[in-house]
XYZ file of C-alpha atoms in Angstrom:
557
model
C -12.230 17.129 5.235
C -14.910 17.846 2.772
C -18.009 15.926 4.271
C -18.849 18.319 6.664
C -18.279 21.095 4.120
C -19.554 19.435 1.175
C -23.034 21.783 0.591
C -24.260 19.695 -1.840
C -26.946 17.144 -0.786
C -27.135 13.760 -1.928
C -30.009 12.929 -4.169
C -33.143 12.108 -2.214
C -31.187 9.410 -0.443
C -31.389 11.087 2.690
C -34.843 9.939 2.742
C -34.071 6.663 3.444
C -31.079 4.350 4.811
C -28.822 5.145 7.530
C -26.745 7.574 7.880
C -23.402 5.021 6.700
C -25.523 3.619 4.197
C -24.722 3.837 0.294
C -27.880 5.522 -0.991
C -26.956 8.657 1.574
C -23.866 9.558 -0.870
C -24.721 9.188 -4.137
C -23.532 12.578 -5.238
C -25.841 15.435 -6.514
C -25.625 17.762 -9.304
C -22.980 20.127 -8.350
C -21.007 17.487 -6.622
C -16.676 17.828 -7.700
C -15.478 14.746 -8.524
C -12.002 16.082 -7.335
C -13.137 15.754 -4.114
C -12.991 12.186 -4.083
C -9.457 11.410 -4.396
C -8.657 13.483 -1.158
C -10.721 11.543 0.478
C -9.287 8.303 -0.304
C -5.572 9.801 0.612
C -6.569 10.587 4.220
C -7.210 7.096 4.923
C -4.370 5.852 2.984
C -2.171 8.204 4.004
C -2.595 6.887 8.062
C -2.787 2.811 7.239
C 0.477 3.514 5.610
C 1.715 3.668 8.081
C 1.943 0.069 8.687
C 5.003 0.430 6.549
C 6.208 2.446 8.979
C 5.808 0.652 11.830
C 9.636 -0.163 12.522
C 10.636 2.839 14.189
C 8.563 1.869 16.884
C 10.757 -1.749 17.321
C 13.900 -0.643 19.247
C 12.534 1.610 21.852
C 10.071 -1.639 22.297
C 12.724 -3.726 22.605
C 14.043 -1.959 25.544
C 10.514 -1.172 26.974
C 11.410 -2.413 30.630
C 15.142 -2.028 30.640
C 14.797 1.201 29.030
C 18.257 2.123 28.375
C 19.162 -1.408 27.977
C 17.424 -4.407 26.890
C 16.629 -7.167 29.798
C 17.307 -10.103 27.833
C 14.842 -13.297 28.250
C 16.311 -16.503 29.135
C 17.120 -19.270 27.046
C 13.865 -21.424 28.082
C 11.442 -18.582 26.943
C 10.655 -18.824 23.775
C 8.407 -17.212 21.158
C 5.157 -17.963 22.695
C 6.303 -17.116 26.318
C 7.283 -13.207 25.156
C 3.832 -13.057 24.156
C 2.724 -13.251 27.945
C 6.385 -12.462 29.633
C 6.179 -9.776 31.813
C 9.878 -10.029 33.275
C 11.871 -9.394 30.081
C 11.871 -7.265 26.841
C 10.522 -8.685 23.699
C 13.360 -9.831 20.985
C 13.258 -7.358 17.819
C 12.519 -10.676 15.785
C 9.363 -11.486 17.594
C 7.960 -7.900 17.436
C 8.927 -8.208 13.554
C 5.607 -10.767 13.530
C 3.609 -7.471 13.773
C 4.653 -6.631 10.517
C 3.904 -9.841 8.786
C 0.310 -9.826 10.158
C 0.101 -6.457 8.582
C -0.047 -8.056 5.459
C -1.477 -11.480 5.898
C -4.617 -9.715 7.106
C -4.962 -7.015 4.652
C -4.807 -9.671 2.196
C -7.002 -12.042 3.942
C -9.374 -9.417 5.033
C -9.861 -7.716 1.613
C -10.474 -10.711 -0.095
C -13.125 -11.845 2.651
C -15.409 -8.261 3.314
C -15.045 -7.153 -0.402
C -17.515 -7.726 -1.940
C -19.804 -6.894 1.677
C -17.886 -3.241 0.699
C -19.687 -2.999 -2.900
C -22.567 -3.400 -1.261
C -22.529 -1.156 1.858
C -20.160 1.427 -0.141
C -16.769 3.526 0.800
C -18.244 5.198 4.040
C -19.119 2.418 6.091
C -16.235 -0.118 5.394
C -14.117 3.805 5.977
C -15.869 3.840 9.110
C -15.636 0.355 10.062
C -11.574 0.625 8.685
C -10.823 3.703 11.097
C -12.381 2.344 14.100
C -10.190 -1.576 13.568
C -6.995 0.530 12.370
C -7.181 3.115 15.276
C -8.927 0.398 18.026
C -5.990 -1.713 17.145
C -3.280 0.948 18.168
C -4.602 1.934 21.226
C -5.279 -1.874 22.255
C -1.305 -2.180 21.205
C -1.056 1.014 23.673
C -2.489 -1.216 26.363
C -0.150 -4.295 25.456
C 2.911 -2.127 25.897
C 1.625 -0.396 29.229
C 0.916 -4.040 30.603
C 3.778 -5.655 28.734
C 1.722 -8.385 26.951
C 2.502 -8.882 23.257
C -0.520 -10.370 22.749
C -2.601 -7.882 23.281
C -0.350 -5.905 20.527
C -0.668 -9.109 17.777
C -4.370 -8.676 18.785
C -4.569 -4.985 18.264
C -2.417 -3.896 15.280
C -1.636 -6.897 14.211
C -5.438 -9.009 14.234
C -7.908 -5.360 14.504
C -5.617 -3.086 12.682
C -4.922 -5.585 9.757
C -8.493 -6.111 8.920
C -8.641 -2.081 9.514
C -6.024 -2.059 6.669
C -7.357 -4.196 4.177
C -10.996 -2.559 4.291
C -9.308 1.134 4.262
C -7.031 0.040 1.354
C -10.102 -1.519 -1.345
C -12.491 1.357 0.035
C -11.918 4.343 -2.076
C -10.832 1.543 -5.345
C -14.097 1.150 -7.066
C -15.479 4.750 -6.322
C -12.482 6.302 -7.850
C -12.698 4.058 -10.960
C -15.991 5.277 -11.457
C -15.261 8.844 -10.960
C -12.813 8.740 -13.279
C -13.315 6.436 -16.152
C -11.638 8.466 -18.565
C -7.963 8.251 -16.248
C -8.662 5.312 -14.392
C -4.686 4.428 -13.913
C -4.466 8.213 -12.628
C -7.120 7.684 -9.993
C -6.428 4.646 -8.390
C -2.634 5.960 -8.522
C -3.513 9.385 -6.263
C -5.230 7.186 -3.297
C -2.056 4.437 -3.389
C 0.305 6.806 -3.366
C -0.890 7.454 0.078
C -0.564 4.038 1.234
C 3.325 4.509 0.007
C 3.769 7.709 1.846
C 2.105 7.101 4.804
C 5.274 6.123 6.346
C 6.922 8.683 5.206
C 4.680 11.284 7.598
C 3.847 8.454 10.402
C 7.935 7.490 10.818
C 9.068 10.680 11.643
C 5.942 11.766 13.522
C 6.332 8.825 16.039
C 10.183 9.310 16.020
C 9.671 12.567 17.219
C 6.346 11.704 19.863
C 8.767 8.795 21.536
C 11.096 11.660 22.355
C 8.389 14.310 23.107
C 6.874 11.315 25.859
C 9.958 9.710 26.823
C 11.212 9.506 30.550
C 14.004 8.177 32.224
C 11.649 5.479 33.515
C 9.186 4.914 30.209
C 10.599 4.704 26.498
C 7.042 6.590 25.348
C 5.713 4.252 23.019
C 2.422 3.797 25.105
C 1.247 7.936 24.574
C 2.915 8.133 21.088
C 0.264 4.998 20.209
C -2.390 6.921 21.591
C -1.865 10.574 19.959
C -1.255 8.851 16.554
C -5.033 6.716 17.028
C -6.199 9.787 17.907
C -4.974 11.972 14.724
C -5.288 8.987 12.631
C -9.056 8.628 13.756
C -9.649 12.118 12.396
C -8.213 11.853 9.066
C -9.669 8.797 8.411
C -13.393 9.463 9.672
C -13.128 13.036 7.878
C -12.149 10.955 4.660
C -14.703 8.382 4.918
C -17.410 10.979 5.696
C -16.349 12.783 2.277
C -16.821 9.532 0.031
C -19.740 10.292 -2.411
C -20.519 7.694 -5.312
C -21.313 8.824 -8.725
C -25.111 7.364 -10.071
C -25.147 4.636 -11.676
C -24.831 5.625 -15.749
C -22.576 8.971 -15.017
C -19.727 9.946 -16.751
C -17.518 13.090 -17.051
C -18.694 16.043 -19.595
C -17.579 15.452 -23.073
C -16.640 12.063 -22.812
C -17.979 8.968 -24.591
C -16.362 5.361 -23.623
C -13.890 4.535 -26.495
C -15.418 2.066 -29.435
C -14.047 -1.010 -29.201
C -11.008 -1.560 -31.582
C -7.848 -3.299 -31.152
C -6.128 -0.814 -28.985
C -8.509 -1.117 -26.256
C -9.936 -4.528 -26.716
C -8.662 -5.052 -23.190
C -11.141 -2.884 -21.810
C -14.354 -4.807 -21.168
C -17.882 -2.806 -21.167
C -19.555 -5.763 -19.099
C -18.725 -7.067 -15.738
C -17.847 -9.970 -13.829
C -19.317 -11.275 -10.788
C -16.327 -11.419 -7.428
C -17.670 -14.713 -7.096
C -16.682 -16.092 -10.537
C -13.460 -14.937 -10.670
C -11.607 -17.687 -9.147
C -12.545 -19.805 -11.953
C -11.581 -17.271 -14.902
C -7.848 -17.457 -15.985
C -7.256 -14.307 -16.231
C -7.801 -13.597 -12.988
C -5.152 -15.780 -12.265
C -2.776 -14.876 -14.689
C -2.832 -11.150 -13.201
C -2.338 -13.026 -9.993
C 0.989 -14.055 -10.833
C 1.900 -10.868 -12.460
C 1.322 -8.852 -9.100
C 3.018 -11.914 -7.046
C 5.927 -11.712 -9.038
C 6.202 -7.933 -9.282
C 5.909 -7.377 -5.436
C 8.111 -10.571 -4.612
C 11.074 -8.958 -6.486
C 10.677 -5.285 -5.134
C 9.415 -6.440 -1.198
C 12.288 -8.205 -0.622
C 14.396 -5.341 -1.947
C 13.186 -3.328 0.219
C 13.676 -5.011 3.197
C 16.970 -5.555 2.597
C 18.364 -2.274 1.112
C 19.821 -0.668 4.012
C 21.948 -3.658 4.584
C 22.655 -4.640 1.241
C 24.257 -0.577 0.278
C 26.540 -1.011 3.272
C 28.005 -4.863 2.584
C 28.175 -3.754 -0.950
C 30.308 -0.580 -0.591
C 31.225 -0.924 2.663
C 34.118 2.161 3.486
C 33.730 3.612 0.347
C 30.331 5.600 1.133
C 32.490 7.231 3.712
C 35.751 7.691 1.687
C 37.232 5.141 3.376
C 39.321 2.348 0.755
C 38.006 -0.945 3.407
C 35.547 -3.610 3.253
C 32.739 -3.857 5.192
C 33.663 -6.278 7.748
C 37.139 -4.233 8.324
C 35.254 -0.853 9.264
C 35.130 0.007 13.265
C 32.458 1.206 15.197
C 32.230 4.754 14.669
C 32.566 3.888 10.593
C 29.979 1.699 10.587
C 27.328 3.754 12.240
C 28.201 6.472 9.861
C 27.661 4.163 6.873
C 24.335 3.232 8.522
C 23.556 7.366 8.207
C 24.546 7.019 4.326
C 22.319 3.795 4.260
C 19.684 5.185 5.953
C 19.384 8.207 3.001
C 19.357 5.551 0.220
C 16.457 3.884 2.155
C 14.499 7.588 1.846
C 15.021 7.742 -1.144
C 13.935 4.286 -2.362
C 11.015 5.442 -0.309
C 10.012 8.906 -2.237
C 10.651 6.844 -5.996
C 8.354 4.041 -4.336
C 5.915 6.838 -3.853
C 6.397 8.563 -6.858
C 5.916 5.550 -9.229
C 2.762 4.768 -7.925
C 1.169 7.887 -9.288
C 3.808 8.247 -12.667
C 3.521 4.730 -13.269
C -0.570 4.518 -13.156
C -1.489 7.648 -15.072
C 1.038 6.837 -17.639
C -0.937 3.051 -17.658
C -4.068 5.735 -19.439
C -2.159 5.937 -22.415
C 0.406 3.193 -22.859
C -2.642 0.694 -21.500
C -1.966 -1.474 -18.715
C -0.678 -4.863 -20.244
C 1.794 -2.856 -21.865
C 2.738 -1.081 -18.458
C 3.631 -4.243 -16.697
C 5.745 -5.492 -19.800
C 7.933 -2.465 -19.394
C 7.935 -3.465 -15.217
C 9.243 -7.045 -16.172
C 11.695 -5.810 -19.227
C 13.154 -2.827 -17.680
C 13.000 -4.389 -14.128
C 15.186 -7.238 -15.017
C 17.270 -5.403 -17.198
C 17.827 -3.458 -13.764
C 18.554 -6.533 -11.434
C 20.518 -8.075 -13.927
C 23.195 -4.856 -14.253
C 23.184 -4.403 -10.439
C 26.046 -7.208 -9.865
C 28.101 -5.607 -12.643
C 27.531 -1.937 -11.208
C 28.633 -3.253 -7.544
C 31.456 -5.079 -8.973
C 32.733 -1.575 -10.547
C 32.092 0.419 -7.715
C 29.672 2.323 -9.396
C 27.406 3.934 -6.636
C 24.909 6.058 -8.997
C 24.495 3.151 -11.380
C 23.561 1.072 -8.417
C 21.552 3.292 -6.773
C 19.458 4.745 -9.893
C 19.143 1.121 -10.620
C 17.100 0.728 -7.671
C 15.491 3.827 -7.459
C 13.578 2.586 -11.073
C 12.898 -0.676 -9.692
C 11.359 0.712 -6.474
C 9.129 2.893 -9.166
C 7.849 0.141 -10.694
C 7.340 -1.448 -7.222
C 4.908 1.132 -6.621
C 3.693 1.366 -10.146
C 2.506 -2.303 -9.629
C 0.491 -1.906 -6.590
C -1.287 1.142 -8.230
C -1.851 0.272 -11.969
C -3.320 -3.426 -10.963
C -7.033 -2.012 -10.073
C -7.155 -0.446 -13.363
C -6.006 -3.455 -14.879
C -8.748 -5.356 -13.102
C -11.151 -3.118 -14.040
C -10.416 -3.209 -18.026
C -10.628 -6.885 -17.518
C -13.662 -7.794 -15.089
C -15.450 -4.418 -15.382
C -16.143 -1.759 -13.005
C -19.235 -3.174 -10.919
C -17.243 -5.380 -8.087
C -13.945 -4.470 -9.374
C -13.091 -3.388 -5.100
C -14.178 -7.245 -4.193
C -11.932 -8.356 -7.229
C -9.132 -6.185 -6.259
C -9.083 -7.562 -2.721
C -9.105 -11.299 -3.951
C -6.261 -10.232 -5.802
C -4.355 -9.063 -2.704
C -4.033 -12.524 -1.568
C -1.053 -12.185 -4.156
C 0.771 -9.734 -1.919
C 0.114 -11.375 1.141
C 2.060 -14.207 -0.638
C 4.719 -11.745 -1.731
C 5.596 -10.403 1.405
C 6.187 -14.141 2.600
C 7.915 -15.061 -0.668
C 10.400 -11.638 -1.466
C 12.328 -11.615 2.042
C 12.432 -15.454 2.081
C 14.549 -15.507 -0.939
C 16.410 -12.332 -0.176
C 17.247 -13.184 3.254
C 17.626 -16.887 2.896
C 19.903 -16.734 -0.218
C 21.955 -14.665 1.871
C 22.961 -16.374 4.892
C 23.463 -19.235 2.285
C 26.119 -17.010 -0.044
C 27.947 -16.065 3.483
C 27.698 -19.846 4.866
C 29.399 -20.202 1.693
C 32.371 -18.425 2.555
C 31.127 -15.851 -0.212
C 32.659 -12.407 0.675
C 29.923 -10.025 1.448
C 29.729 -7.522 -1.297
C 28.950 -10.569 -3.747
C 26.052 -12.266 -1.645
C 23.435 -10.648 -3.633
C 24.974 -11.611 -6.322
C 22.927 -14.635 -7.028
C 19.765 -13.368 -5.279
C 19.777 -10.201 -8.320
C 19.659 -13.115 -10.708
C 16.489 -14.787 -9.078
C 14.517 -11.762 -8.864
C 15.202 -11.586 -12.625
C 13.919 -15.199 -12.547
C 10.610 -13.704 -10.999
C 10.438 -11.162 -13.449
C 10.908 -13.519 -15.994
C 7.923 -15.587 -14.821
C 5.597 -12.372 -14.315
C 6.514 -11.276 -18.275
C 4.997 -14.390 -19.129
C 1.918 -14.576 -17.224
C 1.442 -10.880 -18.488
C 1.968 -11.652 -22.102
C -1.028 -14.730 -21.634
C -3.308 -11.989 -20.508
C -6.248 -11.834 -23.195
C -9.821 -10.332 -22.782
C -12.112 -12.309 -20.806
C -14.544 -14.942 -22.596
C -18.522 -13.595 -22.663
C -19.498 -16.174 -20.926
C -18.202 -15.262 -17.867
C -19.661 -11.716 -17.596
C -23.214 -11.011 -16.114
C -26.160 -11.126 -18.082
C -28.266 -7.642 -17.767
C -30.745 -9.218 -15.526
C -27.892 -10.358 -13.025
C -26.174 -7.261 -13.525
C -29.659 -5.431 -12.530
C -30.383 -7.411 -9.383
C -25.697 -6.597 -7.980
C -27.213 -2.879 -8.815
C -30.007 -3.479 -6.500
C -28.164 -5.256 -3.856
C -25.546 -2.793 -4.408
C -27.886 0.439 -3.742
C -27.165 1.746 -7.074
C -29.049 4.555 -8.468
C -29.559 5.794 -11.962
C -29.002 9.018 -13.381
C -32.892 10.272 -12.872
C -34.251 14.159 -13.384
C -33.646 14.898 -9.634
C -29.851 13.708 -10.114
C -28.763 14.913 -13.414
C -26.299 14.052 -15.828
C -22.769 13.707 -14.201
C -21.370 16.293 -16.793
C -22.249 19.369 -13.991
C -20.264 17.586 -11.399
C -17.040 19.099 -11.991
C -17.995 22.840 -12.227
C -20.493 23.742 -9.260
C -18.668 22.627 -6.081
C -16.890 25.395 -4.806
C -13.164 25.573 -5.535
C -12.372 26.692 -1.999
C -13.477 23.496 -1.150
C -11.678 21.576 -3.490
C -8.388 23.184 -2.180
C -9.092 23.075 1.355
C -9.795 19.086 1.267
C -6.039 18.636 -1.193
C -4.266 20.797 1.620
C -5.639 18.908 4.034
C -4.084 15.849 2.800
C -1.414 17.634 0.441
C 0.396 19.871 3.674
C 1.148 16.668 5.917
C 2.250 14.462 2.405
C 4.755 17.762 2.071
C 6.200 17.839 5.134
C 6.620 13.813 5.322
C 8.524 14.733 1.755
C 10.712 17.342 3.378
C 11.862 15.035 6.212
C 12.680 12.604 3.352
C 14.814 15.064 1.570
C 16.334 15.428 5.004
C 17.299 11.745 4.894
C 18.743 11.610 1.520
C 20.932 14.465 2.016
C 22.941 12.124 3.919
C 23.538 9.712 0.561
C 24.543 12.154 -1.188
C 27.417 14.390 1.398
């Protein structure tokens, strides 16, 4: 990655502070602000991976039977498995992984955030690659011992807080960078997060078999080769963070004068620890809870969902569901498995289409077209199943899946027309406490409403039926908070001397005569440089792509 290549030094900085510290990279004349973004994607690009980390759940499951799952008895129950070493841990209980995934990001973003304003991108990078790599090869010690506490502990406790810190690092720097495309920015690094499982998934598929054994399932070396890469990537993108001085902004552009287009977008800031008290902050709350409730559940559910819904008829076969044999149903489950890929590459997608497009439509306009459209979508899905109409269905979710994605990445843009750019990272991870309720919230209702519609006698191509029509529900309530959104009152901002004293703490530095105006940054780094750090991050985002495209051939034989 660019850090050890970047030639330019950092302004005077390297005088004092330690070597993680934030004075060591404020940038220096000659310093490419496109060098920034490539940064942020190697980090996101391996805690994505958390998205990913299903594949790893069957061969786990079977991790002492090995070719058949040694099933624990009736009297052991969750807490047990956690210290069983007799039996193979249910699919269910290693599912709790997951959840912690995203209960710690959350929790963890909203607690060191404002600590990461204040120490900068490299050393909460740093501190994110040692908790999110630690983690997996502690969870490579759980599975050699066969303790599942040892894996909550790692990736689950370690590798969460690794997560949240990797995910808010790059958020402020890049709205800095880039205050002209702010949507655009933030959109390039969480586009990794989305595709990180689209590289990690089939990279671990493919170590399991590489390290399997008639006597080992190969979970325990695949752990360790991916904390291994993963520690690369991430400490080669953390070592290329730079931070622009305070005061910089890109040649030939002037912040817009406030009129009535952009009255959103604040020129003062807010303080993290005010924000609970401001409605706004709130409002947006709801908007991302709502928008990530609808599309989570979705998602963990769409597999399932394509095959109850068309049952036979994805393999040219006139029968339901329930009257398909064994050798039918696993080649639905191929089919299925395609539309899941391709959900994936639209998830990934809208996070960068959605969040550059945010620049010029603004971004309370962005999220009306999430609620409109999106429930427009939900809403037409029971007719489109009910017709048999596989594109309609499956474009339908393709958009919503977008607009998934588009939520995640257009939100710290949002934030930062709203709050300001100072502690707009800290903000941000308050904010994620809204997804950590999501991911509880979407597959509750999803799954729940479900086994309710079949308990119902409900045949099983109409049990999302109803669900479609509560998501629109969400939607509904996510339009509105939106809508509420105004600008934030003055009195909630920072006066300049409190403003002055968050710089201080912060390690800002002004634009002096040893730094420069910002305007030279983009033209004296060397190109070679700029392309070597994108391929580093843009050739292993391709190939996760290609394997994609693999998987969606299969929808569409």
């Amino acid at each position: 990655m660019s850090a050890v290549l970047d030639g330019a030094p950092t302004t005077g900085a390297s005088e004092n502070g330690s070597f993680l510290s934030k004075e060591r990279i404020i940038a220096a004349p000659g310093f490419n602000r496109w060098l920034v973004p490539p940064a942020a994607l190697a980090i996101h690009l391996c805690i994505g991976m958390a998205y990913g980390f299903s594949v790893f759940w069957l061969p786990l499951s079977k991790a002492l039977g090995i070719k058949e799952a040694i099933k624990c008895g009736p009297d052991v129950g969750f807490f047990q498995q956690m210290f069983v070493t007799t039996c193979d841990w249910q699919i269910s209980t290693l599912g709790w992984m997951y959840t912690m995934f995203f209960v710690l990001l959350g929790s963890s973003a909203a607690i060191w955030g404002g600590w990461l304003e204040r120490v900068g991108p490299r050393k909460a990078g740093v501190v994110s690659a040692l908790c999110w790599c630690g983690g997996m090869l502690l969870s490579a010690l759980g599975v050699h011992t066969h303790q599942f506490w040892l894996m909550l502990l790692g990736s689950g406790v370690i590798g969460g807080i690794g997560l949240g810190l990797g995910y808010i690092s790059p958020v402020s720097t890049l709205i800095k960078w880039f205050p002209d495309r702010r949507g655009m920015a933030t959109g390039m690094a969480i586009m990794g997060f989305g595709g990180g499982a689209m590289i990690g998934s089939p990279l671990a598929a493919e170590l399991i078999k590489l390290f399997a054994t008639p006597t080992d399932v190969g979970v325990t070396q695949t752990f360790i080769v991916m904390a291994v890469v993963y520690f690369v990537f991430m400490m080669g993108g953390a070592l290329s963070y730079r931070v622009p001085p305070s005061g910089w902004k890109p040649e030939g552009w002037t912040p817009p004068a406030a009129k009535a287009d952009n009255a959103m977008i604040t020129p003062h800031h807010v303080h993290v620890k005010k924000v609970w008290g401001i409605p706004q902050f709130w409002l947006v709350w709801m908007v991302l809870c709502m928008n990530v409730s609808a599309g989570i559940g979705v998602i963990g559910m769409a597999s399932p969902m394509l095959q109850e819904v068309f049952g036979g008829s994805l393999i040219g076969v006139q029968a339901r569901f329930g009257e398909l044999d064994k050798a039918q149903l696993a080649s639905i489950a191929t089919v299925a498995a395609g539309f899941t890929a391709l959900l994936s590459l639209f998830n990934i997608g809208g996070r960068f289409f959605w969040a550059s497009l945010s620049d010029k439509l603004g971004r309370k306009l962005t999220y009306v077209v999430f609620f409109v459209l999106g429930g427009v979508l939900y809403f037409s899905v029971p007719g489109s199943a009910a017709a048999g109409s596989k594109l309609l269905f499956v474009a339908a979710f393709c958009i919503i899946l977008s607009m998934y994605g588009g939520g995640f990445s257009t939100v710290p843009a949002y934030l930062a027309d709203l709050f300001g750019t100072q502690m707009v990272g800290a903000i941000h991870g308050r904010l994620l406490t809204a997804w950590a309720t999501a991911g509880i919230l979407g597959p509750v209702v999803v799954n729940y409403m479900r086994d309710y519609q079949l308990g119902l006698g409900i045949p099983r191509e109409q049990v999302y039926n109803q669900t479609m029509y509560i998501l629109v529900g969400m939607l509904v309530v996510g339009l509105i908070c939106n809508l509420l959104v105004r600008p934030v009152a003055d009195k909630h901002f920072m006066t300049e001397a409190e403003l002055a004293e968050e710089k201080r703490l912060a390690h800002d530095r002004a634009i002096t005569a040893d730094t420069g105006h910002g305007s030279s940054v983009r033209h004296q780094s060397p190109m070679l440089l700029v392309v070597a750090a994108w391929a580093a991050v843009g050739i292993p985002l391709a190939w996760g792509v290609y394997r994609t495209l693999l998987s969606v051939m299969q929808l569409f034989k």
